[in-house]
Short mmCIF file of C-alpha atoms (C1' of nucleotides) in Angstrom, two decimals:
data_model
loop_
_atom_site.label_atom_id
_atom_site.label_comp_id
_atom_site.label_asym_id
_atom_site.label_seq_id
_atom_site.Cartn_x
_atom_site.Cartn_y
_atom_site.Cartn_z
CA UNK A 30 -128.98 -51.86 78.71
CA UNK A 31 -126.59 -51.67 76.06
CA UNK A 32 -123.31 -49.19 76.34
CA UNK A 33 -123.41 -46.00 74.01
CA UNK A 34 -121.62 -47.40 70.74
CA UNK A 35 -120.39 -44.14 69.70
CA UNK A 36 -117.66 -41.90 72.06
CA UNK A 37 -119.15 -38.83 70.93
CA UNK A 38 -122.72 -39.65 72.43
CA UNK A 39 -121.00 -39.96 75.93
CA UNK A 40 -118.99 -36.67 75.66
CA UNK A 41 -121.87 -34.99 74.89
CA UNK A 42 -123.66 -35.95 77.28
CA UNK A 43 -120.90 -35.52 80.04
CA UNK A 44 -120.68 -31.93 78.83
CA UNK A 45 -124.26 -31.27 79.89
CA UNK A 46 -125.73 -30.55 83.20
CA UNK A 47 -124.94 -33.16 85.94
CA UNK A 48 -127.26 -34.44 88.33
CA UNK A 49 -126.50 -36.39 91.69
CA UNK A 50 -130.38 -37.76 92.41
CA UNK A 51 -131.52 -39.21 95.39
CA UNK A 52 -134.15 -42.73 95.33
CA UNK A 53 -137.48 -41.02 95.03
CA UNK A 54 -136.51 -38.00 93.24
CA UNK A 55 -138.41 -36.72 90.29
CA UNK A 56 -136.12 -36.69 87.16
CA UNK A 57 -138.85 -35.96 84.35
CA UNK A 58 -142.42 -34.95 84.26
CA UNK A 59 -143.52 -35.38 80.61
CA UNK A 60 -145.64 -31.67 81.17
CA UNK A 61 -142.83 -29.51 82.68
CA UNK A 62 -139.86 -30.81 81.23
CA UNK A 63 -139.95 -30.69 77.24
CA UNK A 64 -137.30 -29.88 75.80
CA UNK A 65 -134.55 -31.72 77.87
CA UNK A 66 -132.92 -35.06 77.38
CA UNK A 67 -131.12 -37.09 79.68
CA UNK A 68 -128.62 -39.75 79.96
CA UNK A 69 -128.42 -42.27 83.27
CA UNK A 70 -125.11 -43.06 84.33
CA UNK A 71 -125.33 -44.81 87.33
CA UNK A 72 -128.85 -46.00 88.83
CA UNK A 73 -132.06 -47.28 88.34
CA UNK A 74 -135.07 -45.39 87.11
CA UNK A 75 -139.16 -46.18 86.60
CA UNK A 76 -141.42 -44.31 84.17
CA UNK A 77 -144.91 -44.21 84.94
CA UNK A 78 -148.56 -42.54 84.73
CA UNK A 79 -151.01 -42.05 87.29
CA UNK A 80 -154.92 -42.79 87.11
CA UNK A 81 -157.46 -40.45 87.99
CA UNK A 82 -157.79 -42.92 91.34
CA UNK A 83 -154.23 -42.67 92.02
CA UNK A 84 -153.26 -45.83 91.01
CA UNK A 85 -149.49 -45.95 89.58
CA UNK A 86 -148.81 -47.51 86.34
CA UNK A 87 -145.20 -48.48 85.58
CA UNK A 88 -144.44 -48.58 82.30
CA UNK A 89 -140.80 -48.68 82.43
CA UNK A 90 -137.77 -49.66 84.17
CA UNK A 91 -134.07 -48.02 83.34
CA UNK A 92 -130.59 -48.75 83.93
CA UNK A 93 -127.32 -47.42 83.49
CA UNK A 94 -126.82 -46.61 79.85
CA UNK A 95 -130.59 -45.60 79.11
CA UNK A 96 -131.25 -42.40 77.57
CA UNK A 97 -134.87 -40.54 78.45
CA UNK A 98 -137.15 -39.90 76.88
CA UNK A 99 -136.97 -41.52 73.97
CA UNK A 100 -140.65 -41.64 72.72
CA UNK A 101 -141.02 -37.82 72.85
CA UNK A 102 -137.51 -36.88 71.31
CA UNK A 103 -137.97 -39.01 68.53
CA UNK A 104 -141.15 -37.78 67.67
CA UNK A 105 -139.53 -34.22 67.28
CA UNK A 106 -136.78 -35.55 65.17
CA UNK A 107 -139.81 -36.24 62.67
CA UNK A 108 -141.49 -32.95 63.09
CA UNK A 109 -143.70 -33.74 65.43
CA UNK A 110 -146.36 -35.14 63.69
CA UNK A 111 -150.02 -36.37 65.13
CA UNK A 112 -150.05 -38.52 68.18
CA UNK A 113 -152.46 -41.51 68.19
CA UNK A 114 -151.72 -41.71 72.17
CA UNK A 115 -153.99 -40.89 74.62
CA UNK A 116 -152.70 -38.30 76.56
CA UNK A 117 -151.36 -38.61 79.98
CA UNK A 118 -148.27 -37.02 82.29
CA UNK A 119 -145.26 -39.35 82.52
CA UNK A 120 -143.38 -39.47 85.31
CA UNK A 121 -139.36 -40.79 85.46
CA UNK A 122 -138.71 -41.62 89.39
CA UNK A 123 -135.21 -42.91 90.62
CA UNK A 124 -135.77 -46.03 92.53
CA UNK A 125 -131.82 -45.46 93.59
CA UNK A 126 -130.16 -42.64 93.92
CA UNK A 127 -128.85 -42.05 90.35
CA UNK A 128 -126.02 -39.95 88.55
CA UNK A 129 -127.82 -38.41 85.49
CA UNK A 130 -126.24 -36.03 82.77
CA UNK A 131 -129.03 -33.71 81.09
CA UNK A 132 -128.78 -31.68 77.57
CA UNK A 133 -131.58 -29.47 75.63
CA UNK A 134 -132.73 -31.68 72.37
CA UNK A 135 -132.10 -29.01 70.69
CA UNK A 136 -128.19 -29.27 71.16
CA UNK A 137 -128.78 -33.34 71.01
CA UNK A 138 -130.32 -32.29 67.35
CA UNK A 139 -127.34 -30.40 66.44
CA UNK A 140 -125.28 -33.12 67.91
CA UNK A 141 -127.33 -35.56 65.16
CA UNK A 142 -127.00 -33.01 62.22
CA UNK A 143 -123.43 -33.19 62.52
CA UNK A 144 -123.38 -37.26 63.48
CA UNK A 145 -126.14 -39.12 61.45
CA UNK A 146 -124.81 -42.28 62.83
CA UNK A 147 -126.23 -41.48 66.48
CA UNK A 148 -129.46 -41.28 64.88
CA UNK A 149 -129.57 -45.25 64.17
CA UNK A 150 -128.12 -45.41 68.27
CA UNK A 151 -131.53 -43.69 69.16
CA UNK A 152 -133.78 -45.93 66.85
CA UNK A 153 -132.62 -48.73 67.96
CA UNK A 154 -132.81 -48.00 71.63
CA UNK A 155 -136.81 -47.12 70.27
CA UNK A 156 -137.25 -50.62 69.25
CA UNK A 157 -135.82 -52.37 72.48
CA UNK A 158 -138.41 -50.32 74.29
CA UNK A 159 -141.17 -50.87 71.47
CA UNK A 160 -140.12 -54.81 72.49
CA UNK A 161 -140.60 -53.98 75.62
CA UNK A 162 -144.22 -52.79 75.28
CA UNK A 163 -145.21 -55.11 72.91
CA UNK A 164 -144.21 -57.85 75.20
CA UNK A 165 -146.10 -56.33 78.07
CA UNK A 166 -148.97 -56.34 75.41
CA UNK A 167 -148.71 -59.80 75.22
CA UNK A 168 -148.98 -60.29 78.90
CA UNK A 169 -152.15 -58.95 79.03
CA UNK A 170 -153.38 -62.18 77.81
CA UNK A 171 -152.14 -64.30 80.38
CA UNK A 172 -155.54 -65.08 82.84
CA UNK A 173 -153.88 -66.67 85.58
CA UNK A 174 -151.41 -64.32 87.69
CA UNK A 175 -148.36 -67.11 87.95
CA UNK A 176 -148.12 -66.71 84.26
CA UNK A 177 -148.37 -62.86 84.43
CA UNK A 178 -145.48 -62.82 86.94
CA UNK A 179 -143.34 -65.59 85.49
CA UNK A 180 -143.36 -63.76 82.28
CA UNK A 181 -142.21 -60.10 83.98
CA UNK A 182 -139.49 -62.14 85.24
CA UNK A 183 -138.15 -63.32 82.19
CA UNK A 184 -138.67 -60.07 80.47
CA UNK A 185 -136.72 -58.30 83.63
CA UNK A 186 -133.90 -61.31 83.31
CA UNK A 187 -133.78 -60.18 79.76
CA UNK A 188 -132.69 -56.69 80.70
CA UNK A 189 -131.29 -56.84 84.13
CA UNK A 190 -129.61 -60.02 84.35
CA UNK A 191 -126.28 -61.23 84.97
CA UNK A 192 -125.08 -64.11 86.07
CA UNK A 193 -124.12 -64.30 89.88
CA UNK A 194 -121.55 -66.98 91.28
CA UNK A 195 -123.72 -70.23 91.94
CA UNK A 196 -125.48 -70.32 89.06
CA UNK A 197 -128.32 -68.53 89.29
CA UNK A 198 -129.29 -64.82 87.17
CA UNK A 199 -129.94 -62.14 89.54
CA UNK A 200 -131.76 -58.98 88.42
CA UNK A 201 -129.99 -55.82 88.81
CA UNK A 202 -132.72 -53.72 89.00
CA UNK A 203 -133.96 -53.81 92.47
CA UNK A 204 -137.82 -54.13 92.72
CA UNK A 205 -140.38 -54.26 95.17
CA UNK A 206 -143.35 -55.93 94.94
CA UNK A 207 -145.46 -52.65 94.87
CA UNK A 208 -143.00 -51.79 91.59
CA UNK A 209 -143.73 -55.04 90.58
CA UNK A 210 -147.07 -55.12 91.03
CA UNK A 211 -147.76 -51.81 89.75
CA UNK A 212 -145.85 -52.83 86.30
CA UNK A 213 -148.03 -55.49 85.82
CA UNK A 214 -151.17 -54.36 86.63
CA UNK A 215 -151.97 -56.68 89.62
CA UNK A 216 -152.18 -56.50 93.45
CA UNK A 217 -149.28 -56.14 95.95
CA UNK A 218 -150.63 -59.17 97.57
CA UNK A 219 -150.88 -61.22 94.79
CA UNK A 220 -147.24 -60.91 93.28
CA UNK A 221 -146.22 -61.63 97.22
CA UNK A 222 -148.73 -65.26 97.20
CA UNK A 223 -146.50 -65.83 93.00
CA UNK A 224 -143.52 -65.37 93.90
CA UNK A 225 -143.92 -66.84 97.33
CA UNK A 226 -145.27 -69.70 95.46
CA UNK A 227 -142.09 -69.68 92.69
CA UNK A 228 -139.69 -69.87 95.38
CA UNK A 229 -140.88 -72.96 97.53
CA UNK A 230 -141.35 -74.51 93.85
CA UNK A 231 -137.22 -73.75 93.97
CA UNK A 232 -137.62 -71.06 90.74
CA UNK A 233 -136.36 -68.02 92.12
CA UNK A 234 -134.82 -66.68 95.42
CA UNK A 235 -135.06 -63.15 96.41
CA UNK A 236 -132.58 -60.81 98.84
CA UNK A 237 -132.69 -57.38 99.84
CA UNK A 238 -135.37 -56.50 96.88
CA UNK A 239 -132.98 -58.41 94.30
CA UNK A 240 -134.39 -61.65 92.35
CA UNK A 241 -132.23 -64.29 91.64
CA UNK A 242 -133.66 -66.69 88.83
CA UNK A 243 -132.30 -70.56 89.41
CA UNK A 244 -133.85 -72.83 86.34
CA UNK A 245 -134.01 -70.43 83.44
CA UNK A 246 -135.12 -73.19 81.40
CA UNK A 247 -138.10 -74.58 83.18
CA UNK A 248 -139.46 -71.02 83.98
CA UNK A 249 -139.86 -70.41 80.45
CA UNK A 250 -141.88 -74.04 80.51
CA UNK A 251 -143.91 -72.69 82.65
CA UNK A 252 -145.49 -70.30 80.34
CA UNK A 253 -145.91 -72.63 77.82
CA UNK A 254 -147.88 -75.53 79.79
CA UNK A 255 -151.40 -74.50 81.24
CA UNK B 19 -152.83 -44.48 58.92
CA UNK B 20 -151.44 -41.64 57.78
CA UNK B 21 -150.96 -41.39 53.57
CA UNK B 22 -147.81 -42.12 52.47
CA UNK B 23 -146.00 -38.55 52.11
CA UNK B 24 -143.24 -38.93 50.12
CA UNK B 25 -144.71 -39.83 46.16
CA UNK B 26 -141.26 -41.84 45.67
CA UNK B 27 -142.20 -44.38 48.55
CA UNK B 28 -145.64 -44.52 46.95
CA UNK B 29 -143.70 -45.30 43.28
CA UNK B 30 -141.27 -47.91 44.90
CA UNK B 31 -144.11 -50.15 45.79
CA UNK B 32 -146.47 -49.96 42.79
CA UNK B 33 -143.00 -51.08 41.32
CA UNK B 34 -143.04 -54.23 42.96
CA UNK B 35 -145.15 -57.65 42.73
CA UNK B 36 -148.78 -56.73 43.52
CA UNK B 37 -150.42 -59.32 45.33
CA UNK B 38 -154.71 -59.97 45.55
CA UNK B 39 -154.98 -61.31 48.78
CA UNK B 40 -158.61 -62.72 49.73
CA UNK B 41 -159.79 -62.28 53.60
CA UNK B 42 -158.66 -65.22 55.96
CA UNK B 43 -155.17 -65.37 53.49
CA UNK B 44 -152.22 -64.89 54.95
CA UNK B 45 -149.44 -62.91 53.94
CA UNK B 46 -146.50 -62.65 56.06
CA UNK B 47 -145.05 -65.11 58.59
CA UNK B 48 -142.02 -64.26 60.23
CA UNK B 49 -140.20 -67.56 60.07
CA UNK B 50 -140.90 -67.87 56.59
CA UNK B 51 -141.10 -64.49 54.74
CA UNK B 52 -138.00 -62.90 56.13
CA UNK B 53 -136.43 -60.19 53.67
CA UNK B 54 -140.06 -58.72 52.66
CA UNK B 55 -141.43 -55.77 53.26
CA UNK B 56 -145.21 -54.97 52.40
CA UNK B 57 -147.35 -52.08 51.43
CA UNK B 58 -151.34 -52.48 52.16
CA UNK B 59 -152.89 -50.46 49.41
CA UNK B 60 -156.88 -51.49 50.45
CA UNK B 61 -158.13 -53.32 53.14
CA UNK B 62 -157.33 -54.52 56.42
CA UNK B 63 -154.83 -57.22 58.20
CA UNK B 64 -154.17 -58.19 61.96
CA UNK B 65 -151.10 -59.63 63.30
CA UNK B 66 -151.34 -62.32 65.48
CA UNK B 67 -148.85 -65.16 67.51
CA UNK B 68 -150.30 -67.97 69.05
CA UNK B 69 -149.92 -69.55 72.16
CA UNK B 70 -148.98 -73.51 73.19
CA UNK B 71 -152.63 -73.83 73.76
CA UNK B 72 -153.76 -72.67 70.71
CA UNK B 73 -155.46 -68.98 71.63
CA UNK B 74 -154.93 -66.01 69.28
CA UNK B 75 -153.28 -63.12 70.45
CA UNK B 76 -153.69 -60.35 68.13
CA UNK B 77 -150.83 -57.57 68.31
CA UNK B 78 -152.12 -55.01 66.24
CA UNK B 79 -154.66 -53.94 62.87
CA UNK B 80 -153.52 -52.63 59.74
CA UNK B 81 -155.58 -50.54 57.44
CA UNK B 82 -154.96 -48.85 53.98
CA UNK B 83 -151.24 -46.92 53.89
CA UNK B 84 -149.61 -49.64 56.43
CA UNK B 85 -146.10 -50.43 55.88
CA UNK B 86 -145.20 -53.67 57.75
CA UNK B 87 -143.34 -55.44 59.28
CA UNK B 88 -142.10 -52.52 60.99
CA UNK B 89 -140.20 -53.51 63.43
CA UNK B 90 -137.94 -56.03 62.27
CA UNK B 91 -137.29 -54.35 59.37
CA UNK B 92 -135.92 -51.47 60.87
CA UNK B 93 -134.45 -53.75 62.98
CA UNK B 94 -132.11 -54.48 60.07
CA UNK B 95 -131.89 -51.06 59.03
CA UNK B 96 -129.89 -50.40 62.07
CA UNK B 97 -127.28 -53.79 62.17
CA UNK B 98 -129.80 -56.56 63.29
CA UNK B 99 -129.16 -56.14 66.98
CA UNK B 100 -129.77 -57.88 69.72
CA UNK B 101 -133.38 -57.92 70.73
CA UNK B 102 -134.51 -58.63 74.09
CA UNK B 103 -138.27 -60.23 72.69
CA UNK B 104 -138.90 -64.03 73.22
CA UNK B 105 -139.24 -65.12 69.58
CA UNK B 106 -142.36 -66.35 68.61
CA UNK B 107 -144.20 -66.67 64.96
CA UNK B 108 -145.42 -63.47 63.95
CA UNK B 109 -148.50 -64.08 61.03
CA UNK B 110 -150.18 -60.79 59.14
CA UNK B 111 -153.46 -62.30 58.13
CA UNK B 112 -156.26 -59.94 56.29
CA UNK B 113 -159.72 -59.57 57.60
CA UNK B 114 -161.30 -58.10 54.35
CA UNK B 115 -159.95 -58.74 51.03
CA UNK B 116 -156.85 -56.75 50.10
CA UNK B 117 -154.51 -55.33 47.67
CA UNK B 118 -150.75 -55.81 48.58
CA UNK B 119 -147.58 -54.75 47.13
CA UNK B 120 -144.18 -56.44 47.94
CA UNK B 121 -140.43 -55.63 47.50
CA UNK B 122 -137.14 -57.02 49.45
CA UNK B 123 -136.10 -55.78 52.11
CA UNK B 124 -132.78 -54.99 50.54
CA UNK B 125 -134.38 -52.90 47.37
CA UNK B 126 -135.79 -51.12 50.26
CA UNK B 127 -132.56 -50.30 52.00
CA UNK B 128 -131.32 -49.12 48.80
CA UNK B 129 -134.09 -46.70 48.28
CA UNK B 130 -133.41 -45.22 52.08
CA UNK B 131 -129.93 -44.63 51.16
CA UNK B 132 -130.29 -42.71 48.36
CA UNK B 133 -133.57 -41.18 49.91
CA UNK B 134 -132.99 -40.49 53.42
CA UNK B 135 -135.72 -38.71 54.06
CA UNK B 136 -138.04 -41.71 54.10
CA UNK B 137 -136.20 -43.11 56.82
CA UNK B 138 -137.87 -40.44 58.85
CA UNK B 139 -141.43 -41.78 57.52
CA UNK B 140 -140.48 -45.21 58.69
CA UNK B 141 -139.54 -44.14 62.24
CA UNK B 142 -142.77 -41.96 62.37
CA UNK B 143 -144.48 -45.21 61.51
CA UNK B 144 -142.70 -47.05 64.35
CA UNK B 145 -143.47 -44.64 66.72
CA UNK B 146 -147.07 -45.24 66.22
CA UNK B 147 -146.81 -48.54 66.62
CA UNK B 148 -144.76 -48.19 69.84
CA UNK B 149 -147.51 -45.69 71.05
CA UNK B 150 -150.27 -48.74 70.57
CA UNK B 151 -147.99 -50.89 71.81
CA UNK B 152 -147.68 -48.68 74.68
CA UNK B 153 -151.39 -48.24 74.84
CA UNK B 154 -152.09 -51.59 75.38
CA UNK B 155 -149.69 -52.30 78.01
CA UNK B 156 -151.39 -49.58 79.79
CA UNK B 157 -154.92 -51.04 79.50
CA UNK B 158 -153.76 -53.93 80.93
CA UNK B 159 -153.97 -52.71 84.15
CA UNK B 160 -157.57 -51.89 84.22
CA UNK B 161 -158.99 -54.64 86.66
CA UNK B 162 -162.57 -54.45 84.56
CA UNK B 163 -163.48 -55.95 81.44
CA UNK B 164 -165.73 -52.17 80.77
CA UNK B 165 -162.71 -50.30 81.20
CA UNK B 166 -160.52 -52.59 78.70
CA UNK B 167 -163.32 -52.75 76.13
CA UNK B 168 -164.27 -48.51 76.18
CA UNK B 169 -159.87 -48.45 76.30
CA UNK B 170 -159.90 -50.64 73.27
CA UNK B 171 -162.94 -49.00 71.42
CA UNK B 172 -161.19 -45.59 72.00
CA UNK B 173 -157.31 -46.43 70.60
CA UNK B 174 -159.55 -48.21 67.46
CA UNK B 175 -161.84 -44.91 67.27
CA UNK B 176 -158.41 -42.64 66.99
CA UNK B 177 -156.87 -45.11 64.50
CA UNK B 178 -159.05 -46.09 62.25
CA UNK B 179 -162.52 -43.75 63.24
CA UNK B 180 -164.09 -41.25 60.48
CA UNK B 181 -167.24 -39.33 61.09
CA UNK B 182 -170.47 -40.25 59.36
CA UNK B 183 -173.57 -38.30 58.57
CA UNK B 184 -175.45 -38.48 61.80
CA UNK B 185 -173.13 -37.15 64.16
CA UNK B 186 -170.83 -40.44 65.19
CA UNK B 187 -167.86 -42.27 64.78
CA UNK B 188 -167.83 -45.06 62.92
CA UNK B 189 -164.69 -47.71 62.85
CA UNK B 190 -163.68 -48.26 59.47
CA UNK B 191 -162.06 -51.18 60.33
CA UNK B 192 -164.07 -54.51 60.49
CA UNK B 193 -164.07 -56.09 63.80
CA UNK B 194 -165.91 -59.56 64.68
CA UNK B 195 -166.36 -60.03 68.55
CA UNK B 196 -163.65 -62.66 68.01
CA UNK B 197 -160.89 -60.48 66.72
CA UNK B 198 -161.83 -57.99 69.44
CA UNK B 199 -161.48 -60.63 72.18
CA UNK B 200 -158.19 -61.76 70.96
CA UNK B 201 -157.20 -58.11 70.78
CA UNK B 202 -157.57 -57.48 74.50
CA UNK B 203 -157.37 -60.99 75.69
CA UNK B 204 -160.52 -61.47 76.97
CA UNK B 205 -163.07 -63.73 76.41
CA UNK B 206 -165.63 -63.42 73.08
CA UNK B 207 -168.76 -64.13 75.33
CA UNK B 208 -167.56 -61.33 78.00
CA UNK B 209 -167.05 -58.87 74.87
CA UNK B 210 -170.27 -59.33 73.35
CA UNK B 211 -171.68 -58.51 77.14
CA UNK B 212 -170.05 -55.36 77.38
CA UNK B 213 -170.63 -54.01 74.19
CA UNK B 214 -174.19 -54.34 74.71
CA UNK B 215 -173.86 -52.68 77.67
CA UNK B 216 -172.68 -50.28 76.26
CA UNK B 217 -175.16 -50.16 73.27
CA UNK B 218 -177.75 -49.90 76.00
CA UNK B 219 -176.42 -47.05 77.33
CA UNK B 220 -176.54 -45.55 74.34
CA UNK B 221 -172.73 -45.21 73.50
CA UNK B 222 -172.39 -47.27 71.30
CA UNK B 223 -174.47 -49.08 68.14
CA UNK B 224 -173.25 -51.49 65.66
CA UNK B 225 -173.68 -52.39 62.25
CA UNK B 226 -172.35 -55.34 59.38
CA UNK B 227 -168.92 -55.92 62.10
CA UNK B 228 -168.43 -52.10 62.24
CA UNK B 229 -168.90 -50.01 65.01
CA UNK B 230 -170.47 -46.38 65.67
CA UNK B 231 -169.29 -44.49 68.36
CA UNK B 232 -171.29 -42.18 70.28
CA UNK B 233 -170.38 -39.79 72.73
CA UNK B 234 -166.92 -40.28 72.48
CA UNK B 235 -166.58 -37.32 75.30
CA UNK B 236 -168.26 -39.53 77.81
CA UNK B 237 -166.43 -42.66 76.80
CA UNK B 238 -163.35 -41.00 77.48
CA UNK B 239 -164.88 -39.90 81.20
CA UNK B 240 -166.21 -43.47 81.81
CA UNK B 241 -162.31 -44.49 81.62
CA UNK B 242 -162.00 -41.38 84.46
CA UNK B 243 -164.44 -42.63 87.10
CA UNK B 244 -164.65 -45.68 89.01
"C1'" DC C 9 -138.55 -46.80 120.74
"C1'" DG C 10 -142.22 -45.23 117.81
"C1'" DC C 11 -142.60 -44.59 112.81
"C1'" DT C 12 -142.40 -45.77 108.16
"C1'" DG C 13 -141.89 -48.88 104.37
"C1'" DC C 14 -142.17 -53.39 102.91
"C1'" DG C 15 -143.46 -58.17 103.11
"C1'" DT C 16 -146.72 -61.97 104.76
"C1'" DT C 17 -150.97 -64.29 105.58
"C1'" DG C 18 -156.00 -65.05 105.93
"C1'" DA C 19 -161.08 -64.57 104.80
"C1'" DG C 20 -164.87 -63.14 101.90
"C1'" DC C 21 -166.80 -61.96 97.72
"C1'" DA C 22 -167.38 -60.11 92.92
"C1'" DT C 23 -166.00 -60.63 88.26
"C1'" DC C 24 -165.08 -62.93 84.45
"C1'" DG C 25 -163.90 -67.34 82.06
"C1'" DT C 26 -165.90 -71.70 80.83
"C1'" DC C 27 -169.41 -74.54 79.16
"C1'" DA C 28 -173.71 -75.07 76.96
"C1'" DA C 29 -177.45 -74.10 74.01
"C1'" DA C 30 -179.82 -71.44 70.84
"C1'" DG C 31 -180.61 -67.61 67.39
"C1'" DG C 32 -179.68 -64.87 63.19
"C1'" DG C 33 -177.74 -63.62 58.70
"C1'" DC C 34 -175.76 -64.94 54.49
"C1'" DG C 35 -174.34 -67.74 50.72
"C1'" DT C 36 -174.65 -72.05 48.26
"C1'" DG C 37 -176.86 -75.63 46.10
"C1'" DG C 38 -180.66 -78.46 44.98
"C1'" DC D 13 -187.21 -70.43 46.53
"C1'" DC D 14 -186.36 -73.20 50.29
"C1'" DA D 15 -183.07 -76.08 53.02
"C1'" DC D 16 -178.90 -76.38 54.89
"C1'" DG D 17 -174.46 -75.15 56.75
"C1'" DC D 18 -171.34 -71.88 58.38
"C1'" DC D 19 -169.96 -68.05 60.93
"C1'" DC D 20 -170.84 -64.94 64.27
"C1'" DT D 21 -173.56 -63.37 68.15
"C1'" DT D 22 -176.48 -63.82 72.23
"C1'" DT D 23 -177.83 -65.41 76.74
"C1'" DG D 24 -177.67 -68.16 81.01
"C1'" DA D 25 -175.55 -70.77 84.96
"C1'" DC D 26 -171.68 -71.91 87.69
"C1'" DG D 27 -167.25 -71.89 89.80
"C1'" DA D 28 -162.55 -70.34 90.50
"C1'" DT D 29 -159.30 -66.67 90.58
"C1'" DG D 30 -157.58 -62.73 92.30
"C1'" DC D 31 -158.89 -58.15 94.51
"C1'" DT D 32 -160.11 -55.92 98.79
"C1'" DC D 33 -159.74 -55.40 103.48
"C1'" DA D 34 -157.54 -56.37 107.67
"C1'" DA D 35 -154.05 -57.65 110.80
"C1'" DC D 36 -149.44 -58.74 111.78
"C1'" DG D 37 -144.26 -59.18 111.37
"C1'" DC D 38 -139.96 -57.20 110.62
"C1'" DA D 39 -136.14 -54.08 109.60
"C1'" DG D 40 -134.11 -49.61 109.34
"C1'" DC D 41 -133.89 -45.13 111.08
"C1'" DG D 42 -134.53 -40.87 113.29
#
DNA sequence: CGCTGCGTTGAGCATCGTCAAAGGGCGTGG
DNA sequence: CCACGCCCTTTGACGATGCTCAACGCAGCG
């Protein structure tokens, strides 16, 4: 995730409320919590729904840098105008423990009425998530689950990946394969079998609920052979 | 899609090169038409990659009021950033005939900056998109081909649905089985099933490529229960 | 040293994609 | 006005993929 561009964004956001979270804790519940905005300084966070059978639906993943929630906060900076969305609670869940400054939007408006600028920060951090989505979108297509889970990984190198010391991209975020599973719509077992499958193949390597991506190249391949 | 609401935005297009476009035509592709921004007066488009092997994978429709592209165009508006998408060939082809008008992208910027209040339209725009977007990545999880079609049929009834005489929804927008397919990446032989299952049940009934909703409530329930 | 969370592996079965064939509506052209 | 072609839809049969269920391993931790 990209570093705020603009000092004043920080400070104000450094000013607000601080919270020391622990992995597990509840940050944001789309139903009880209008009205704040946060920024995560150190941590990892997932955003997610739940179905009327209790399944989990990740939509999500955040790092250090992201500011929450975006969709909602935006739609107040344009009056809040009709919602095509079905809708649902949304839930933002540390999946570390996490250091996470919070502010009312209506300050963070003030804050935009005085600083215009910060306004093109927050629509741009729209359209890496609306890429986000959109690319998820195009997953859907994807029949056969090795495809399904190659592509996550590329789309979670995208975001989370640096470059470790042998070569090889590890993924900061740390995932398991329920968090994987359940942000890709599949079962637990199956992304186990994938990425089981990816590693003897010499693709990736995983430690301590970290992937490391070796051949960068050829994984991308893989998506576009049948 | 919501009217346009500012009259100027409305004036800044008819000002531009008016294009007849005939249904199968295609009017944007992103390698090619970069630096264009479109305004669908009448009719309807989809936007569509395709993969390696050759399968369709429409993104989105478009329908009377549309600005597009969104996204990369506000892309620009905010420094042409780094996106974390793997590129691919973006087309905007129309499924009915159509009325188009065109500008540059940089006639547009120019308008923004001395009305900055249509930014704000343009990001209201985006958001919708994002909340598709969003939408579908969501309905990918649904394990059943029933659950992604009544999904599907519901996001198209709140987009593009008006009521008729008799008590139902119909789509405005004209949908073969095909398009539908591609839409939710299924295939066309296990859409036609399900739609008339669900014409059978008496939810549904279509007519000349459009379709009539019925009972929306217990489409929406149907998505509830197992 | 049990418990909890997470990962691994196996077996059975239902769903949906694929392939195939045929039907219907509409426009064009003879 | 009929024949033909094209596009879209319909229906059936079959097989493979991935979900479910179940059992086990393994590590960390109270």
């Amino acid at each position: 995730m990209a570093q705020l561009q603009d000092k004043s964004l920080t400070e104000f956001f450094y000013a607000g409320i601080k919270l020391t979270s622990e992995d597990g804790e509840i940050v944001y519940e789309s139903e009880a919590s209008r009205e704040m905005i946060f920024f995560l300084e150190e941590g990892y966070l997932k955003s997610y729904t739940l179905t009327s059978e209790g399944d989990t639906n990740i939509l999500n993943f955040y790092g250090p840098g992201s500011i929450f929630p975006l969709g909602p906060s935006l739609r107040k900076s344009v009056g809040n105008r009709k919602s095509y969305r079905i809708q649902t609670t949304v839930y933002f869940e540390c999946i570390t423990d996490a250091i996470i400054y919070k502010r009312t939007v209506s300050d963070f408006f003030a804050l935009i009425e005085k600083k215009p600028e910060i306004y093109q920060e927050l629509v741009y951090r729209l359209l890496q998530n609306y890429e986000m989505y959109l690319s998820s979108a195009e997953a859907m297509r994807f029949r056969y689950a090795r495809k399904r889970v190659v592509h996550q990984l590329l789309v979670l190198t995208n975001r989370f990946g640096s470059s470790d010391e042998e070569g090889g991209t590890i993924i900061e975020l740390p995932l398991t394969h329920q968090d994987f599973s359940d942000n890709i719509g599949m079962a637990r077992e199956t992304v186990t079998r994938e990425l089981e499958n990816l590693r003897q193949d010499g693709y990736i390597e995983t430690k301590d609920h970290h992937i490391i991506i070796y051949n960068l190249e050829n994984l991308y391949e893989l998506l576009e052979t049948s």
